[in-house]
PDB file of C-alpha atoms and ligand atoms in Angstrom:
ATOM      1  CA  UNK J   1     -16.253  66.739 -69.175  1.00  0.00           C
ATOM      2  CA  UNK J   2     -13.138  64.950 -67.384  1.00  0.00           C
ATOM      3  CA  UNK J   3     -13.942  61.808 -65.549  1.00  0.00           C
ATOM      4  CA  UNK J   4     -13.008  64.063 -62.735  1.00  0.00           C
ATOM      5  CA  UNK J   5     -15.629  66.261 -62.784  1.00  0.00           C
ATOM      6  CA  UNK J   6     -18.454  63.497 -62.213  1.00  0.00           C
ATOM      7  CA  UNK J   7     -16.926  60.300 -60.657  1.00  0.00           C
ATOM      8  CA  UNK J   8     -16.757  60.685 -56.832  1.00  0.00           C
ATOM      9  CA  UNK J   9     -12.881  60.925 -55.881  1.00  0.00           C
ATOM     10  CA  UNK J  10     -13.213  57.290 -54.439  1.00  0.00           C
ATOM     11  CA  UNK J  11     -14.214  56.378 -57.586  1.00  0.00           C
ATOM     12  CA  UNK J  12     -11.508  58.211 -59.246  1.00  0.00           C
ATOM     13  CA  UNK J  13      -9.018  56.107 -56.807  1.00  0.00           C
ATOM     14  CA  UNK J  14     -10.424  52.769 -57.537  1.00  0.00           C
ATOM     15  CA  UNK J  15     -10.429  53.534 -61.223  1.00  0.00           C
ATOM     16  CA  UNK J  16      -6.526  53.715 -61.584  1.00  0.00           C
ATOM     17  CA  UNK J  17      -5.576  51.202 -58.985  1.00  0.00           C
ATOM     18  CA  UNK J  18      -3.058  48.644 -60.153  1.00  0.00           C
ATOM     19  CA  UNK J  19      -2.082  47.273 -56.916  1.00  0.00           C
ATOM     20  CA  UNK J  20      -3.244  43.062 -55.558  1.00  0.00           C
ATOM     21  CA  UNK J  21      -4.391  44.056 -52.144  1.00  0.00           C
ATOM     22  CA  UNK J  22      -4.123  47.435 -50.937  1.00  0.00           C
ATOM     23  CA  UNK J  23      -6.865  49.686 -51.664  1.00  0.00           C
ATOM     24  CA  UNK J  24      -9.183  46.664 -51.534  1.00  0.00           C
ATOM     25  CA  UNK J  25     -11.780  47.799 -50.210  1.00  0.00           C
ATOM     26  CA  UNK J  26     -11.379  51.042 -50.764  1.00  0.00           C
ATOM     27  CA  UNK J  27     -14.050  53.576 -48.320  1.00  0.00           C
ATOM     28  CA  UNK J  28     -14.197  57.160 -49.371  1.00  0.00           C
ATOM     29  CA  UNK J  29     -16.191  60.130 -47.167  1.00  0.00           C
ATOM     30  CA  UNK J  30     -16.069  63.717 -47.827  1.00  0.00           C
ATOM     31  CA  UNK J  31     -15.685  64.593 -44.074  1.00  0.00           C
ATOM     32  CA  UNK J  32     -14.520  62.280 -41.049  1.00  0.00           C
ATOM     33  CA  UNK J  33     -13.603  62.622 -37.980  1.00  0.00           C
ATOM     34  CA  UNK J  34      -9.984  60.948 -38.574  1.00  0.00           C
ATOM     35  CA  UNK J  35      -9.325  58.118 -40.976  1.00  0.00           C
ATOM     36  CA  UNK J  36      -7.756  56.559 -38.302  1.00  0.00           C
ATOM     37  CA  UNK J  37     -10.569  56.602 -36.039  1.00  0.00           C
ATOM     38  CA  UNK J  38     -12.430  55.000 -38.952  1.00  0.00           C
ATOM     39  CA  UNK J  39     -10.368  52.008 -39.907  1.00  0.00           C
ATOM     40  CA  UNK J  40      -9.152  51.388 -35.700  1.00  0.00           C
ATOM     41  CA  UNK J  41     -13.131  50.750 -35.756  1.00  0.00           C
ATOM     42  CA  UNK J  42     -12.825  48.535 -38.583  1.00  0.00           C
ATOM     43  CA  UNK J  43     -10.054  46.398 -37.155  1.00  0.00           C
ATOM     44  CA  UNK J  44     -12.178  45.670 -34.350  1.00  0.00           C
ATOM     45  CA  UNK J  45     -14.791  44.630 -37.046  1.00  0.00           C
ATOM     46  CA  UNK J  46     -12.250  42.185 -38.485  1.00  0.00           C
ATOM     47  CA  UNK J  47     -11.220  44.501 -41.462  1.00  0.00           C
ATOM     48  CA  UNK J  48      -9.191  43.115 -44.635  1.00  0.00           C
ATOM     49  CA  UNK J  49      -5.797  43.245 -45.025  1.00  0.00           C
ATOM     50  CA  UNK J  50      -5.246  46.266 -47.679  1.00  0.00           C
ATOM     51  CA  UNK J  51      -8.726  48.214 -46.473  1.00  0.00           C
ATOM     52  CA  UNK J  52      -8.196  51.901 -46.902  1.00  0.00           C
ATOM     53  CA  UNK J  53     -10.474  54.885 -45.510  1.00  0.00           C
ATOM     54  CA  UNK J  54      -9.733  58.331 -47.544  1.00  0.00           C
ATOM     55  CA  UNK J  55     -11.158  61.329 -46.931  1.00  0.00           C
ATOM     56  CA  UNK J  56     -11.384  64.831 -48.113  1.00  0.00           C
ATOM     57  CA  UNK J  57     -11.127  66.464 -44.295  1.00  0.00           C
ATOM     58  CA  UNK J  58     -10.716  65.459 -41.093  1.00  0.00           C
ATOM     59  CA  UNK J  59     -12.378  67.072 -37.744  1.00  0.00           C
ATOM     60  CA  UNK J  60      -9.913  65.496 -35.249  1.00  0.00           C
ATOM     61  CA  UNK J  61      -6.743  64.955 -37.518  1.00  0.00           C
ATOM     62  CA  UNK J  62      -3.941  63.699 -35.356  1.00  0.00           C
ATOM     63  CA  UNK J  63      -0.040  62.866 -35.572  1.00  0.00           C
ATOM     64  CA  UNK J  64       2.414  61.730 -33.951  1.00  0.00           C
ATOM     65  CA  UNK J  65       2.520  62.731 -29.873  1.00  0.00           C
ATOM     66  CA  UNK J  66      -1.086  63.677 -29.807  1.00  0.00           C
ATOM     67  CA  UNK J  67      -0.223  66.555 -32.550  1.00  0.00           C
ATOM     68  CA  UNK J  68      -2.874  67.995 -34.414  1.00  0.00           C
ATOM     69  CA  UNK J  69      -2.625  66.959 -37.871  1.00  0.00           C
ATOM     70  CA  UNK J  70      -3.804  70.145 -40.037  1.00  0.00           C
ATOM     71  CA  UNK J  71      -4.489  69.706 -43.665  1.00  0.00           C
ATOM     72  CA  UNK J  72      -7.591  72.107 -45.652  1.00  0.00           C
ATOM     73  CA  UNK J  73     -10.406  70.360 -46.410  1.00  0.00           C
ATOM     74  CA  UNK J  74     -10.251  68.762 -50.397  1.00  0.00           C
ATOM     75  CA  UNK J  75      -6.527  69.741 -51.704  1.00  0.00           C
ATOM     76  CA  UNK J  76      -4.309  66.934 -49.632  1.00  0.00           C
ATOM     77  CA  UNK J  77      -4.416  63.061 -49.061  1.00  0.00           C
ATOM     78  CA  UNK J  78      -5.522  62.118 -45.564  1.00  0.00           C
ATOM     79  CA  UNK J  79      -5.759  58.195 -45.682  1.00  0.00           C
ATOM     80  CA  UNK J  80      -5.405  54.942 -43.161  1.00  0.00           C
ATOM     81  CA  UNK J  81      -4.723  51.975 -44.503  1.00  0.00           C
ATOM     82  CA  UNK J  82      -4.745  48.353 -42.333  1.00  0.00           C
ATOM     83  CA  UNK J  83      -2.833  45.998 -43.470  1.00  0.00           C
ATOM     84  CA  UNK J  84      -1.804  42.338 -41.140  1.00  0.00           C
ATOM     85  CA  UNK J  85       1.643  42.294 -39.879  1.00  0.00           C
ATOM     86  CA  UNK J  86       3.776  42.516 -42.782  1.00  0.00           C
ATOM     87  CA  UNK J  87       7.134  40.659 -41.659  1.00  0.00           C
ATOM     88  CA  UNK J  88       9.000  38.860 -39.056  1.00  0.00           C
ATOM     89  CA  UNK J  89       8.913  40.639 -35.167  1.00  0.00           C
ATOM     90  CA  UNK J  90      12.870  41.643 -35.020  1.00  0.00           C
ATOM     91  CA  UNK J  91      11.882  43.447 -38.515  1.00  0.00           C
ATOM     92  CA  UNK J  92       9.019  45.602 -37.735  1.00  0.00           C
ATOM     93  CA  UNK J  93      11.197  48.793 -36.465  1.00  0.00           C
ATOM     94  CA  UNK J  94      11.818  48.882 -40.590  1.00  0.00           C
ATOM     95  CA  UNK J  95       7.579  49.076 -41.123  1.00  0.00           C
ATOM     96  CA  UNK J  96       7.757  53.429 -40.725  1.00  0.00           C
ATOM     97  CA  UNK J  97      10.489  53.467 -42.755  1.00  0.00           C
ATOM     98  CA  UNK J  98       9.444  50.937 -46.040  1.00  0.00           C
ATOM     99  CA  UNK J  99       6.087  53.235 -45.136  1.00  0.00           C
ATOM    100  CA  UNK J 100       8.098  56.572 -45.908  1.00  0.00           C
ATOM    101  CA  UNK J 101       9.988  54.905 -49.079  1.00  0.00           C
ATOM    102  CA  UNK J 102       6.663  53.616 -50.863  1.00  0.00           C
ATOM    103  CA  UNK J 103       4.853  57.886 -49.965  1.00  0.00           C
ATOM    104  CA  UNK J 104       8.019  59.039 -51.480  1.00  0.00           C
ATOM    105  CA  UNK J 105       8.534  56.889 -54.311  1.00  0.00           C
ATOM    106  CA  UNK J 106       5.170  57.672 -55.287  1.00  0.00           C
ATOM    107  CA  UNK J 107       5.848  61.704 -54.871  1.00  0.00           C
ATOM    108  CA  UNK J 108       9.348  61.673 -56.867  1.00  0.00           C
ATOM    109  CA  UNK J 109       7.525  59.406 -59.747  1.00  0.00           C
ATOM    110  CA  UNK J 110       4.937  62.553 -60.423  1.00  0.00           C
ATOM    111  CA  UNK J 111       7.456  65.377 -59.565  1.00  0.00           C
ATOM    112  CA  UNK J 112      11.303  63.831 -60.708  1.00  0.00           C
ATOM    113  CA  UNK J 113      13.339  65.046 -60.061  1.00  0.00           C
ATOM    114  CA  UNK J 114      12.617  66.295 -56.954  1.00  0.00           C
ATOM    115  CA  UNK J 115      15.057  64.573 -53.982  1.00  0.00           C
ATOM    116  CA  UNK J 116      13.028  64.142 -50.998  1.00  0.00           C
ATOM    117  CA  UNK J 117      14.461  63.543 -47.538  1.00  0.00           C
ATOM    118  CA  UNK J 118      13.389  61.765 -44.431  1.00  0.00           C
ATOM    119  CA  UNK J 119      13.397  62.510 -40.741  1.00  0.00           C
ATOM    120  CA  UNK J 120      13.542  59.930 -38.882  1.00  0.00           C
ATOM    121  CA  UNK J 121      11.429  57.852 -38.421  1.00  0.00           C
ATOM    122  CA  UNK J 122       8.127  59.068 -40.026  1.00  0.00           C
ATOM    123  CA  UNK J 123       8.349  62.270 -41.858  1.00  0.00           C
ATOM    124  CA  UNK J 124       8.840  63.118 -45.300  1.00  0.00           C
ATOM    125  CA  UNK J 125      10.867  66.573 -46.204  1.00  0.00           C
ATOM    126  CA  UNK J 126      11.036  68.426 -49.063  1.00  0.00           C
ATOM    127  CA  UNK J 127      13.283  70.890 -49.231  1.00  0.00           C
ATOM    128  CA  UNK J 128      13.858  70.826 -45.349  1.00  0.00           C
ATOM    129  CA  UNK J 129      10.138  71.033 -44.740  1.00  0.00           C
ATOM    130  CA  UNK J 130       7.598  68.290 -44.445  1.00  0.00           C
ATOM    131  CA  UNK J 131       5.433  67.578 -47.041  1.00  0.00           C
ATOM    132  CA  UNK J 132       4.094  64.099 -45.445  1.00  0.00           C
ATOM    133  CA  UNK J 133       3.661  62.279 -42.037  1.00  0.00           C
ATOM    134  CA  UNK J 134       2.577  59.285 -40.894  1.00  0.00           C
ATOM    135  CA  UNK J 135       1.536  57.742 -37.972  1.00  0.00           C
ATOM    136  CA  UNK J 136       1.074  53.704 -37.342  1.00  0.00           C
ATOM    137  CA  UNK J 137      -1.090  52.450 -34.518  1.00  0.00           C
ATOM    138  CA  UNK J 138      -1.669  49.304 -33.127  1.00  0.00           C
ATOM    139  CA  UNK J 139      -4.927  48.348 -31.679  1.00  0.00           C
ATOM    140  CA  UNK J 140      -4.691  47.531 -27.510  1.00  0.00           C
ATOM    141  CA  UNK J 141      -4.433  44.633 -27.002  1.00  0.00           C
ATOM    142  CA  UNK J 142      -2.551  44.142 -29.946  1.00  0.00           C
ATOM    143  CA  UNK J 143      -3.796  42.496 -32.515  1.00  0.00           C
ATOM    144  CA  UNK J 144      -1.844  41.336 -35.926  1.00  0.00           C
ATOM    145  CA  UNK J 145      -3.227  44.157 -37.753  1.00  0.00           C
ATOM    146  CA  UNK J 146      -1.084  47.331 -38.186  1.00  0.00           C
ATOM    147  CA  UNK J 147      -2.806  50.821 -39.589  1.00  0.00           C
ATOM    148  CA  UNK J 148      -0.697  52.993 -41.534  1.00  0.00           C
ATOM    149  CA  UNK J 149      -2.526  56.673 -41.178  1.00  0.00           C
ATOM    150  CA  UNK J 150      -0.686  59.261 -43.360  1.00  0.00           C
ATOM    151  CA  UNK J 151      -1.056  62.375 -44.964  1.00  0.00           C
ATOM    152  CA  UNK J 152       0.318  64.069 -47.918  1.00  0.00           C
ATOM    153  CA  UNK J 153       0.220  68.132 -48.209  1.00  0.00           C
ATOM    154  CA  UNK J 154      -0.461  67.995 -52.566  1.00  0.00           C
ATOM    155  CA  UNK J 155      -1.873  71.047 -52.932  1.00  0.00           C
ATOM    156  CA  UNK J 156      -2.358  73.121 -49.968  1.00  0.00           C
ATOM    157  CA  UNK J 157      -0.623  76.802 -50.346  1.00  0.00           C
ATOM    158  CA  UNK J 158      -1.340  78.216 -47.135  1.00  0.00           C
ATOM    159  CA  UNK J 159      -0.196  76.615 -43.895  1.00  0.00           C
ATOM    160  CA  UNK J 160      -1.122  78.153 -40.392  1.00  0.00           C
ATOM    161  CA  UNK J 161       1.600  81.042 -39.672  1.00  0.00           C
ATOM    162  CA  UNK J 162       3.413  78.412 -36.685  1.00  0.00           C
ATOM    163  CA  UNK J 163       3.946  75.834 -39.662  1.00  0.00           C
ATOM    164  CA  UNK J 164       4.469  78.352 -42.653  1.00  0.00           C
ATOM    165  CA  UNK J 165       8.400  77.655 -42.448  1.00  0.00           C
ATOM    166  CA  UNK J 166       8.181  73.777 -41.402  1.00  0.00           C
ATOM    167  CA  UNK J 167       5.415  72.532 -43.719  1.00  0.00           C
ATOM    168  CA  UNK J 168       4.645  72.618 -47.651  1.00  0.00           C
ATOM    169  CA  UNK J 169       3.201  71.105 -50.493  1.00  0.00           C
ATOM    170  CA  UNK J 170       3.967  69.579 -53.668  1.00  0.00           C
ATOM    171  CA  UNK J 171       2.480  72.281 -55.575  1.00  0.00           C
ATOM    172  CA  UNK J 172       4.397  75.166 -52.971  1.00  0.00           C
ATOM    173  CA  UNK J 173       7.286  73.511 -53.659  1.00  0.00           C
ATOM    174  CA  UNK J 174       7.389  72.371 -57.256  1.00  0.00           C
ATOM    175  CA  UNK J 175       4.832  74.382 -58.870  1.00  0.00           C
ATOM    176  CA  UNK J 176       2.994  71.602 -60.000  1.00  0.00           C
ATOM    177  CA  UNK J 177      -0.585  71.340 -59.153  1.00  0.00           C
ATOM    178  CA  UNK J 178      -1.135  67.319 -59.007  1.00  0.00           C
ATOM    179  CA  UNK J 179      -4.024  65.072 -59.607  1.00  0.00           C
ATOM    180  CA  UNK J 180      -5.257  63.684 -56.170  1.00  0.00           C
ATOM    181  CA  UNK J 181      -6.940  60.729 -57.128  1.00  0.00           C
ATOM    182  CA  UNK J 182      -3.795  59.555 -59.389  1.00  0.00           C
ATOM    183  CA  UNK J 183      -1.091  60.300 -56.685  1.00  0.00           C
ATOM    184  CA  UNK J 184      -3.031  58.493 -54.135  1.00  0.00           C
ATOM    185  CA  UNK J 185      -3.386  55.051 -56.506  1.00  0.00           C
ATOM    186  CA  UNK J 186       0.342  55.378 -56.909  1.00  0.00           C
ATOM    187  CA  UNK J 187       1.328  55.905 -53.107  1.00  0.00           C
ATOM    188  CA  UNK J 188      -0.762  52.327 -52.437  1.00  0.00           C
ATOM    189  CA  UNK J 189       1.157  50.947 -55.719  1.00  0.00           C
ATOM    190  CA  UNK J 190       4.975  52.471 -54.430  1.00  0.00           C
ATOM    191  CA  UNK J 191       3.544  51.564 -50.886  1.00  0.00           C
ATOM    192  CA  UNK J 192       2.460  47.884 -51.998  1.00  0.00           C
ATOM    193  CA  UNK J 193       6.392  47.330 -53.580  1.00  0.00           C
ATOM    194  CA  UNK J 194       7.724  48.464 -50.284  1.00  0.00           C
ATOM    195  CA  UNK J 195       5.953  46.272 -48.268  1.00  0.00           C
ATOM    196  CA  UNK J 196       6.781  43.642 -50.378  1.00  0.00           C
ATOM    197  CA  UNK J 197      10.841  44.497 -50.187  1.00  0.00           C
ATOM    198  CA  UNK J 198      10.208  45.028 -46.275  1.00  0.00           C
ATOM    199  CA  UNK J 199       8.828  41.355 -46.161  1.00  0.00           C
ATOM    200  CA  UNK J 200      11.340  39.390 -48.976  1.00  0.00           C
ATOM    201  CA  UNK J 201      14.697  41.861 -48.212  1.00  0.00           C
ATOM    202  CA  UNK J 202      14.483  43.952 -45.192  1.00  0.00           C
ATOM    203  CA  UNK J 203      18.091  45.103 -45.510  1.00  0.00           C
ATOM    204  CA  UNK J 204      17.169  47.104 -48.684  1.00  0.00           C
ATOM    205  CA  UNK J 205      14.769  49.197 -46.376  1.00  0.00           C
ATOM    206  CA  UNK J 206      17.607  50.122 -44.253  1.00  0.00           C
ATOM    207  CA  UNK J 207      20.054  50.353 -47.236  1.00  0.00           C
ATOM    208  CA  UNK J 208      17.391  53.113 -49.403  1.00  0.00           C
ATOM    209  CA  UNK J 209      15.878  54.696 -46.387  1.00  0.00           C
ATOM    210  CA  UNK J 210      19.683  55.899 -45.324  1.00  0.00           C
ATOM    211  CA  UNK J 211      20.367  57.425 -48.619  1.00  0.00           C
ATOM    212  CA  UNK J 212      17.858  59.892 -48.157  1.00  0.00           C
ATOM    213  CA  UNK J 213      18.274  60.293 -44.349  1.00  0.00           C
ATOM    214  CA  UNK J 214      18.884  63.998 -43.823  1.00  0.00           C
ATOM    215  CA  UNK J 215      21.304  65.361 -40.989  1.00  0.00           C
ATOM    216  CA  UNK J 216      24.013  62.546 -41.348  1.00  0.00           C
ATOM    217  CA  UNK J 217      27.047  63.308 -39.902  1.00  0.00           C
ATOM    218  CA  UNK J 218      25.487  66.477 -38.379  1.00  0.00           C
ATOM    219  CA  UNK J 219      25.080  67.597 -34.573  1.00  0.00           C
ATOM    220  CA  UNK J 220      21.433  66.435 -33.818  1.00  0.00           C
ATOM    221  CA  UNK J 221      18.977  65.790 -30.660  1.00  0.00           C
ATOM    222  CA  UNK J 222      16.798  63.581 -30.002  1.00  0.00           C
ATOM    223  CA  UNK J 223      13.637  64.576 -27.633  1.00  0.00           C
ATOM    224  CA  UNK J 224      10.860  62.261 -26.118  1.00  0.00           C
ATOM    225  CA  UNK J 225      12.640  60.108 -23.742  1.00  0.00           C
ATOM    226  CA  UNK J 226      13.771  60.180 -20.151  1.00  0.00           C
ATOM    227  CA  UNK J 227      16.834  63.178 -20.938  1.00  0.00           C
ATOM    228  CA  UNK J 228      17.936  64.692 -24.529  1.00  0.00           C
ATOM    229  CA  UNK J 229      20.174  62.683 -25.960  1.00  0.00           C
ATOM    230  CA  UNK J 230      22.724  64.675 -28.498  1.00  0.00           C
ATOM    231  CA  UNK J 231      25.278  63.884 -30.754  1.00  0.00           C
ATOM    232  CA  UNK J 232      26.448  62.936 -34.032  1.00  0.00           C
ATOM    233  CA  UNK J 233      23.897  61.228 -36.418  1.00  0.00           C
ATOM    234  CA  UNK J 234      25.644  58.197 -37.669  1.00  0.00           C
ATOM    235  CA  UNK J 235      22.608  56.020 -39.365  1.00  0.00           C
ATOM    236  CA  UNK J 236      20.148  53.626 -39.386  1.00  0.00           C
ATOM    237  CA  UNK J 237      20.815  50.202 -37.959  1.00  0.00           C
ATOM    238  CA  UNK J 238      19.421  46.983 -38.908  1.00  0.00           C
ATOM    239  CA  UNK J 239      15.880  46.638 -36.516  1.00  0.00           C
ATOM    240  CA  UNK J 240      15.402  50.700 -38.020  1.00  0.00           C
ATOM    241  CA  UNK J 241      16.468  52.454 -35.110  1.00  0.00           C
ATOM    242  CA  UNK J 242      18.560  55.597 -35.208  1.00  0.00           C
ATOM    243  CA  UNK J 243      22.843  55.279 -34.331  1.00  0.00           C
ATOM    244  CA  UNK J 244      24.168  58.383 -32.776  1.00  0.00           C
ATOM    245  CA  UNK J 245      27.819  59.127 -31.790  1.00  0.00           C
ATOM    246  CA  UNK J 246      27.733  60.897 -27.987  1.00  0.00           C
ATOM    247  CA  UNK J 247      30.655  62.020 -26.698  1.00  0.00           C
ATOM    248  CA  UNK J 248      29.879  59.005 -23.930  1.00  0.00           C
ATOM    249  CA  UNK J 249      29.737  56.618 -27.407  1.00  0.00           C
ATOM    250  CA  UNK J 250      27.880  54.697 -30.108  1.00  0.00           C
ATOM    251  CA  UNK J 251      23.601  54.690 -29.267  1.00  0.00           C
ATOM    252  CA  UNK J 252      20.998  53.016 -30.496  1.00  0.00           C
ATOM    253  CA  UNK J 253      17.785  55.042 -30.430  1.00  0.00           C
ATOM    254  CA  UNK J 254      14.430  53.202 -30.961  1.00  0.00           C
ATOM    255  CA  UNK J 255      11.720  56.360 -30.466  1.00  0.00           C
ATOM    256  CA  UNK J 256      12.349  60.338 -29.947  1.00  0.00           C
ATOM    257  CA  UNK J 257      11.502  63.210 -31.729  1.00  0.00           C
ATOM    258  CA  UNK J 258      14.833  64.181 -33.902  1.00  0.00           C
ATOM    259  CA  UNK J 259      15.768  67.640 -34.307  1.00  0.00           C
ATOM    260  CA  UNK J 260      19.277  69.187 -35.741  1.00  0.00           C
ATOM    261  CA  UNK J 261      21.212  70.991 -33.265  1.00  0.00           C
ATOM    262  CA  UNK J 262      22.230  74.522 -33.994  1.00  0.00           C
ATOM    263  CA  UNK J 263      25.703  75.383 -33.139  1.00  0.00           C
ATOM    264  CA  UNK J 264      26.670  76.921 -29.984  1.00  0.00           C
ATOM    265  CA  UNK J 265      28.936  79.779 -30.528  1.00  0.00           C
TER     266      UNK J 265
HETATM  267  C1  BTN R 301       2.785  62.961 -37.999  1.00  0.00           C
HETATM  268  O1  BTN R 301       3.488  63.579 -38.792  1.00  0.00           O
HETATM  269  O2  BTN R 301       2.836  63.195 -36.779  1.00  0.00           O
HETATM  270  C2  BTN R 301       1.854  61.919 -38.522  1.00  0.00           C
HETATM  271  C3  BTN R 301       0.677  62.538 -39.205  1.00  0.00           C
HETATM  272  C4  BTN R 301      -0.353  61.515 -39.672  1.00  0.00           C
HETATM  273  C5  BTN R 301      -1.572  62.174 -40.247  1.00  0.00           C
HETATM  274  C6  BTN R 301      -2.485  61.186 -40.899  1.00  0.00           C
HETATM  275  S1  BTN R 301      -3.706  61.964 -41.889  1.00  0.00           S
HETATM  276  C7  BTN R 301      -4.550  60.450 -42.063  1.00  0.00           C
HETATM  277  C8  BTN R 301      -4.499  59.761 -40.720  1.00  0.00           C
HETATM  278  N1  BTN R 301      -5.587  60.225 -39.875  1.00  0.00           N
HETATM  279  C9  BTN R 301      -5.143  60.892 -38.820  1.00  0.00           C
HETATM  280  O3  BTN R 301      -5.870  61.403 -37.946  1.00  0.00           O
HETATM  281  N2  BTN R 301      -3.823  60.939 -38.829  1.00  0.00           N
HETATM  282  C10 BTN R 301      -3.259  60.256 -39.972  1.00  0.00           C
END
């Protein structure tokens, strides 16, 4: 019998972990209401740095702008994980980003060599569809603890018809059905290194999270703030927001919901 078929998945996590702090503790439940919920409530309860809550399905999975987050029960990773503010203030625009370069390094080191791509700020694309999100919350009034919710479609074939041609999986998109509990040890290893380049050379976020920022140089909108803003997708400066070339100039963006303009003919 495989270790799989007897150890409880946390169990399964904790075995292969190889990080110092994240994953430490480590809570695992088969069905929660959100994993967020869960480790908000534990911040409050003056939770560890590195705590992560895991589980198989969530009731009231949520994303970014109040989104549903939809992910069947026992084939994905649906985790939070709190960790204390990880580097200086003028820095922590770069946290989503080093957040999406540890998910991905993690993905690309079971599946090579599969390219992924990210949308800025939070969401990880494979072949133009996203295969991860994540959402970071702060508690109210803020404390120094940041929790990094985010979900990973791994082996999930079916998606909802209104998310069949946004979403997929790694196994819809590679074929290759993955080991849960192995690709979640790795994501807090890749996520750990990240974290630790985010803290000791914050450039190199900005520097590796551009090379695999999709829609440079294309016509692209960006949703969520007072008016649309729409031009030319330029980059990443160096707090992590978004530079776009309007026909009224150079902006900085700081939050919106980025989408690629189709052409107007
Ligand atoms: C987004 O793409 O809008 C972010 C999605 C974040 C989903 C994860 S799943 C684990 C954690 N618990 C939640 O309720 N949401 C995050």
């Amino acid at each position: 019998m495989s270790p799989s078929t007897i150890m409880p998945f946390g169990h399964q996590v904790s075995a292969q972990l190889t990080t110092k702090a994240l994953g430490y503790p480590l809570y695992y439940q088969k069905q929660v209401s959100s994993t967020n919920h869960l480790a908000l409530e534990a911040v409050q309860n003056g939770a560890e740095h590195g705590t992560v809550f895991i589980a198989d399905d969530q009731t009231e999975g949520y994303g970014r702008r109040g989104r549903t987050w939809i992910s069947d029960a026992g084939l994905n990773l649906t985790f939070s994980i709190i960790i204390d503010k990880p580097c200086e203030d003028q820095n922590i625009g770069l946290l989503p980003l080093a957040t999406c370069l540890g998910v991905a390094d993690a993905i690309e080191a079971a599946v090579c060599p599969h390219a992924l791509q990210f949308k800025w700020p939070n969401d990880i694309l494979l072949n133009d569809q996203k295969i991860s999100g994540i959402l970071l919350q702060v508690m109210s009034p803020p404390t120094d603890q940041i929790i990094l919710g985010i979900g990973v479609n791994v082996n999930q074939t079916d998606f909802p018809k209104d998310l069949e041609s946004l979403a997929t999986s790694i196994l819809l998109s590679t074929g290759q059905q993955m080991d849960r509990a192995s690709l979640m040890a790795s994501v807090l290893l890749h996520l750990e290194k990240t974290l630790d380049l985010l803290r000791h050379s914050p450039w190199m976020i900005r520097q590796l999270y551009t090379e695999k920022l999709v829609w440079i140089g294309q016509n692209c909108t960006i949703d969520g703030m007072n008016h649309p803003v729409e031009g030319i997708l330029t980059g990443i400066d160096d707090s992590g927001a978004l530079t776009i070339h309007t026909t009224s100039g150079p902006q900085i963006i700081y939050a919106g919901n980025l989408s690629l303009r189709v052409a107007d003919h």
